[in-house]
Amino acid sequence: MAHKGILIVVSGFSGSGKGTVMKRLLEKYDNYALSVSATTRQPREGEREGREYFFKTGEEFEKMIAKDELIEYAKYVNHYYGTPRAYVERQLASGRDVILEIEVQGARKIKEKIPDTLLLFVTPPSAKELRRRLTERGTETPEVIEERMSRAAKEAESMDQYDYCIVNDALEECVEHIHQIVQSEHQRCFRNLAFMDHIREELKGE
Ligand code: 5GP
């Protein structure tokens, strides 16, 4: 049964560990493709053009918007972030499940445009644990940690718009949960209309 890939949005608080979860998921299974976004923010240390992001000037980004080259885009902390259309469409057509790691406004826009999108929200088991993970990174000042905690409280208001809320307590377990959800999602009737028509026709001929 030939499947078209599933478009999967993964959101989560800064510090939820979703980046690590995605990395492990892609290492473990080869049916996933991770979309690389365009952004106008500056690269952080260690980030590479085309790997973490495609880094654009404001003007370049606005040209991409005008040419309808982005499926969605959002402004987040004074910078544009957007999902390039071509890669996503190509990967979906080839049957791979495409992951977009984007924030909640973008998730909402994608779901409106493409209702078949699967929305996953990754969260740590508790607020205390989120604070601990943000503090343990050792790279953030106390002000930044407070800012991220209050942004998390705001983002948590949108969690119930997602299809699944996945607790990232133990990494491997979380990766398996996500993979199982996606595998089950492939069996949903609405994703298999062509197959169902086909078997109905076959049965008529028996
Ligand atoms: P950061 O600057 O920390 O890499 O990302 C900031 C936020 O922007 C994260 O929540 C990230 O998931 C989100 N983001 C990254 N790419 C996109 C995108 O293409 N579209 C939208 N809407 N958000 C994105």
Short mmCIF file of N, CA and C in Angstrom, two decimals, residues 1-72:
data_model
loop_
_atom_site.label_atom_id
_atom_site.label_comp_id
_atom_site.label_asym_id
_atom_site.label_seq_id
_atom_site.Cartn_x
_atom_site.Cartn_y
_atom_site.Cartn_z
N MET A 1 0.86 -1.19 0.00
CA MET A 1 0.00 0.00 0.00
C MET A 1 0.90 1.24 0.00
N ALA A 2 0.89 2.01 -1.08
CA ALA A 2 1.75 3.20 -1.15
C ALA A 2 1.15 4.33 -0.32
N HIS A 3 1.94 4.87 0.57
CA HIS A 3 1.48 5.95 1.43
C HIS A 3 2.09 7.27 1.01
N LYS A 4 1.31 8.31 1.12
CA LYS A 4 1.90 9.63 1.05
C LYS A 4 2.38 9.88 2.48
N GLY A 5 3.46 10.64 2.64
CA GLY A 5 3.95 10.89 3.99
C GLY A 5 3.00 11.76 4.80
N ILE A 6 3.20 11.74 6.10
CA ILE A 6 2.39 12.56 7.01
C ILE A 6 3.18 13.81 7.38
N LEU A 7 2.50 14.93 7.38
CA LEU A 7 3.13 16.17 7.84
C LEU A 7 2.94 16.24 9.35
N ILE A 8 4.05 16.35 10.07
CA ILE A 8 4.02 16.31 11.54
C ILE A 8 4.61 17.60 12.10
N VAL A 9 3.84 18.29 12.92
CA VAL A 9 4.37 19.47 13.59
C VAL A 9 4.74 19.08 15.02
N VAL A 10 5.96 19.42 15.44
CA VAL A 10 6.37 19.18 16.82
C VAL A 10 6.68 20.51 17.46
N SER A 11 5.96 20.81 18.53
CA SER A 11 6.24 22.01 19.31
C SER A 11 6.56 21.61 20.74
N GLY A 12 7.13 22.53 21.48
CA GLY A 12 7.44 22.24 22.88
C GLY A 12 8.16 23.42 23.47
N PHE A 13 8.13 23.53 24.79
CA PHE A 13 8.79 24.66 25.45
C PHE A 13 10.29 24.61 25.19
N SER A 14 10.91 25.76 25.20
CA SER A 14 12.36 25.82 25.18
C SER A 14 12.83 25.10 26.46
N GLY A 15 13.62 24.04 26.30
CA GLY A 15 14.05 23.24 27.47
C GLY A 15 13.26 21.94 27.60
N SER A 16 12.31 21.72 26.69
CA SER A 16 11.52 20.47 26.76
C SER A 16 12.34 19.27 26.26
N GLY A 17 13.43 19.58 25.58
CA GLY A 17 14.28 18.50 25.05
C GLY A 17 13.81 18.01 23.69
N LYS A 18 12.92 18.78 23.04
CA LYS A 18 12.36 18.29 21.76
C LYS A 18 13.42 18.16 20.67
N GLY A 19 14.44 19.01 20.70
CA GLY A 19 15.51 18.94 19.71
C GLY A 19 16.25 17.60 19.81
N THR A 20 16.56 17.19 21.04
CA THR A 20 17.26 15.92 21.28
C THR A 20 16.37 14.75 20.87
N VAL A 21 15.08 14.86 21.18
CA VAL A 21 14.13 13.80 20.84
C VAL A 21 14.07 13.63 19.31
N MET A 22 14.01 14.76 18.59
CA MET A 22 13.93 14.70 17.12
C MET A 22 15.20 14.09 16.54
N LYS A 23 16.33 14.49 17.09
CA LYS A 23 17.61 13.99 16.60
C LYS A 23 17.66 12.46 16.74
N ARG A 24 17.24 11.98 17.89
CA ARG A 24 17.25 10.53 18.16
C ARG A 24 16.26 9.79 17.26
N LEU A 25 15.09 10.39 17.06
CA LEU A 25 14.06 9.79 16.20
C LEU A 25 14.60 9.61 14.77
N LEU A 26 15.30 10.63 14.28
CA LEU A 26 15.84 10.58 12.92
C LEU A 26 17.00 9.59 12.80
N GLU A 27 17.77 9.45 13.89
CA GLU A 27 18.88 8.48 13.89
C GLU A 27 18.34 7.06 13.84
N LYS A 28 17.23 6.85 14.56
CA LYS A 28 16.71 5.50 14.76
C LYS A 28 15.88 4.99 13.58
N TYR A 29 15.14 5.87 12.95
CA TYR A 29 14.22 5.46 11.89
C TYR A 29 14.48 6.28 10.64
N ASP A 30 14.37 5.62 9.48
CA ASP A 30 14.72 6.38 8.27
C ASP A 30 13.52 6.86 7.46
N ASN A 31 12.31 6.73 8.02
CA ASN A 31 11.16 7.23 7.25
C ASN A 31 10.84 8.70 7.54
N TYR A 32 11.69 9.35 8.37
CA TYR A 32 11.42 10.75 8.70
C TYR A 32 12.37 11.71 7.98
N ALA A 33 11.83 12.88 7.64
CA ALA A 33 12.67 13.96 7.10
C ALA A 33 12.38 15.19 7.94
N LEU A 34 13.44 15.89 8.34
CA LEU A 34 13.27 17.09 9.16
C LEU A 34 13.39 18.32 8.28
N SER A 35 12.37 19.17 8.32
CA SER A 35 12.40 20.38 7.50
C SER A 35 13.34 21.41 8.13
N VAL A 36 14.13 22.07 7.31
CA VAL A 36 15.01 23.14 7.80
C VAL A 36 14.35 24.47 7.48
N SER A 37 14.12 25.29 8.51
CA SER A 37 13.41 26.56 8.34
C SER A 37 14.33 27.67 7.87
N ALA A 38 13.71 28.74 7.38
CA ALA A 38 14.44 29.97 7.09
C ALA A 38 14.22 30.91 8.27
N THR A 39 15.23 31.69 8.62
CA THR A 39 15.07 32.67 9.70
C THR A 39 15.90 33.92 9.45
N THR A 40 15.46 35.02 10.04
CA THR A 40 16.25 36.25 9.95
C THR A 40 17.11 36.45 11.20
N ARG A 41 17.03 35.51 12.17
CA ARG A 41 17.89 35.70 13.34
C ARG A 41 19.32 35.31 13.01
N GLN A 42 20.27 35.81 13.80
CA GLN A 42 21.69 35.53 13.59
C GLN A 42 21.99 34.08 13.97
N PRO A 43 22.95 33.45 13.27
CA PRO A 43 23.34 32.09 13.68
C PRO A 43 23.96 32.10 15.08
N ARG A 44 23.65 31.08 15.89
CA ARG A 44 24.33 30.93 17.18
C ARG A 44 25.61 30.16 16.94
N GLU A 45 26.47 30.18 17.97
CA GLU A 45 27.74 29.49 17.81
C GLU A 45 27.50 28.01 17.49
N GLY A 46 28.20 27.52 16.49
CA GLY A 46 28.06 26.09 16.13
C GLY A 46 26.97 25.81 15.12
N GLU A 47 26.11 26.79 14.85
CA GLU A 47 25.05 26.56 13.86
C GLU A 47 25.59 26.75 12.45
N ARG A 48 25.09 25.90 11.54
CA ARG A 48 25.59 25.95 10.17
C ARG A 48 24.47 26.24 9.19
N GLU A 49 24.77 27.07 8.19
CA GLU A 49 23.83 27.40 7.12
C GLU A 49 23.30 26.11 6.47
N GLY A 50 21.98 25.98 6.43
CA GLY A 50 21.38 24.81 5.78
C GLY A 50 21.24 23.61 6.68
N ARG A 51 21.85 23.63 7.86
CA ARG A 51 21.70 22.50 8.79
C ARG A 51 20.66 22.83 9.86
N GLU A 52 20.95 23.87 10.68
CA GLU A 52 19.94 24.30 11.67
C GLU A 52 18.88 25.17 11.00
N TYR A 53 19.35 26.12 10.19
CA TYR A 53 18.46 27.06 9.50
C TYR A 53 19.09 27.49 8.19
N PHE A 54 18.24 28.09 7.32
CA PHE A 54 18.74 28.90 6.22
C PHE A 54 18.69 30.34 6.73
N PHE A 55 19.83 30.96 6.89
CA PHE A 55 19.87 32.32 7.47
C PHE A 55 19.68 33.35 6.37
N LYS A 56 18.67 34.23 6.57
CA LYS A 56 18.28 35.19 5.54
C LYS A 56 18.30 36.61 6.09
N THR A 57 18.46 37.59 5.19
CA THR A 57 18.25 38.97 5.59
C THR A 57 16.74 39.21 5.57
N GLY A 58 16.33 40.33 6.17
CA GLY A 58 14.90 40.67 6.17
C GLY A 58 14.36 40.77 4.75
N GLU A 59 15.18 41.37 3.88
CA GLU A 59 14.76 41.56 2.50
C GLU A 59 14.59 40.22 1.77
N GLU A 60 15.55 39.34 1.98
CA GLU A 60 15.47 38.01 1.35
C GLU A 60 14.23 37.25 1.84
N PHE A 61 14.00 37.39 3.15
CA PHE A 61 12.86 36.67 3.72
C PHE A 61 11.55 37.20 3.13
N GLU A 62 11.46 38.51 3.03
CA GLU A 62 10.23 39.10 2.49
C GLU A 62 10.01 38.72 1.02
N LYS A 63 11.10 38.53 0.30
CA LYS A 63 10.99 38.04 -1.10
C LYS A 63 10.41 36.63 -1.12
N MET A 64 10.85 35.81 -0.16
CA MET A 64 10.33 34.43 -0.10
C MET A 64 8.83 34.45 0.19
N ILE A 65 8.42 35.37 1.05
CA ILE A 65 6.98 35.49 1.36
C ILE A 65 6.23 35.89 0.08
N ALA A 66 6.75 36.92 -0.61
CA ALA A 66 6.07 37.44 -1.80
C ALA A 66 5.93 36.37 -2.89
N LYS A 67 6.95 35.50 -2.99
CA LYS A 67 6.92 34.47 -4.03
C LYS A 67 6.18 33.21 -3.57
N ASP A 68 5.56 33.27 -2.40
CA ASP A 68 4.80 32.14 -1.85
C ASP A 68 5.67 30.89 -1.68
N GLU A 69 6.94 31.13 -1.30
CA GLU A 69 7.85 30.00 -1.15
C GLU A 69 7.79 29.38 0.26
N LEU A 70 6.99 29.99 1.14
CA LEU A 70 6.90 29.48 2.51
C LEU A 70 5.49 28.94 2.77
N ILE A 71 5.40 27.78 3.43
CA ILE A 71 4.07 27.23 3.76
C ILE A 71 3.45 28.07 4.86
N GLU A 72 4.28 28.49 5.81
CA GLU A 72 3.84 29.37 6.89
C GLU A 72 5.04 30.15 7.36
#
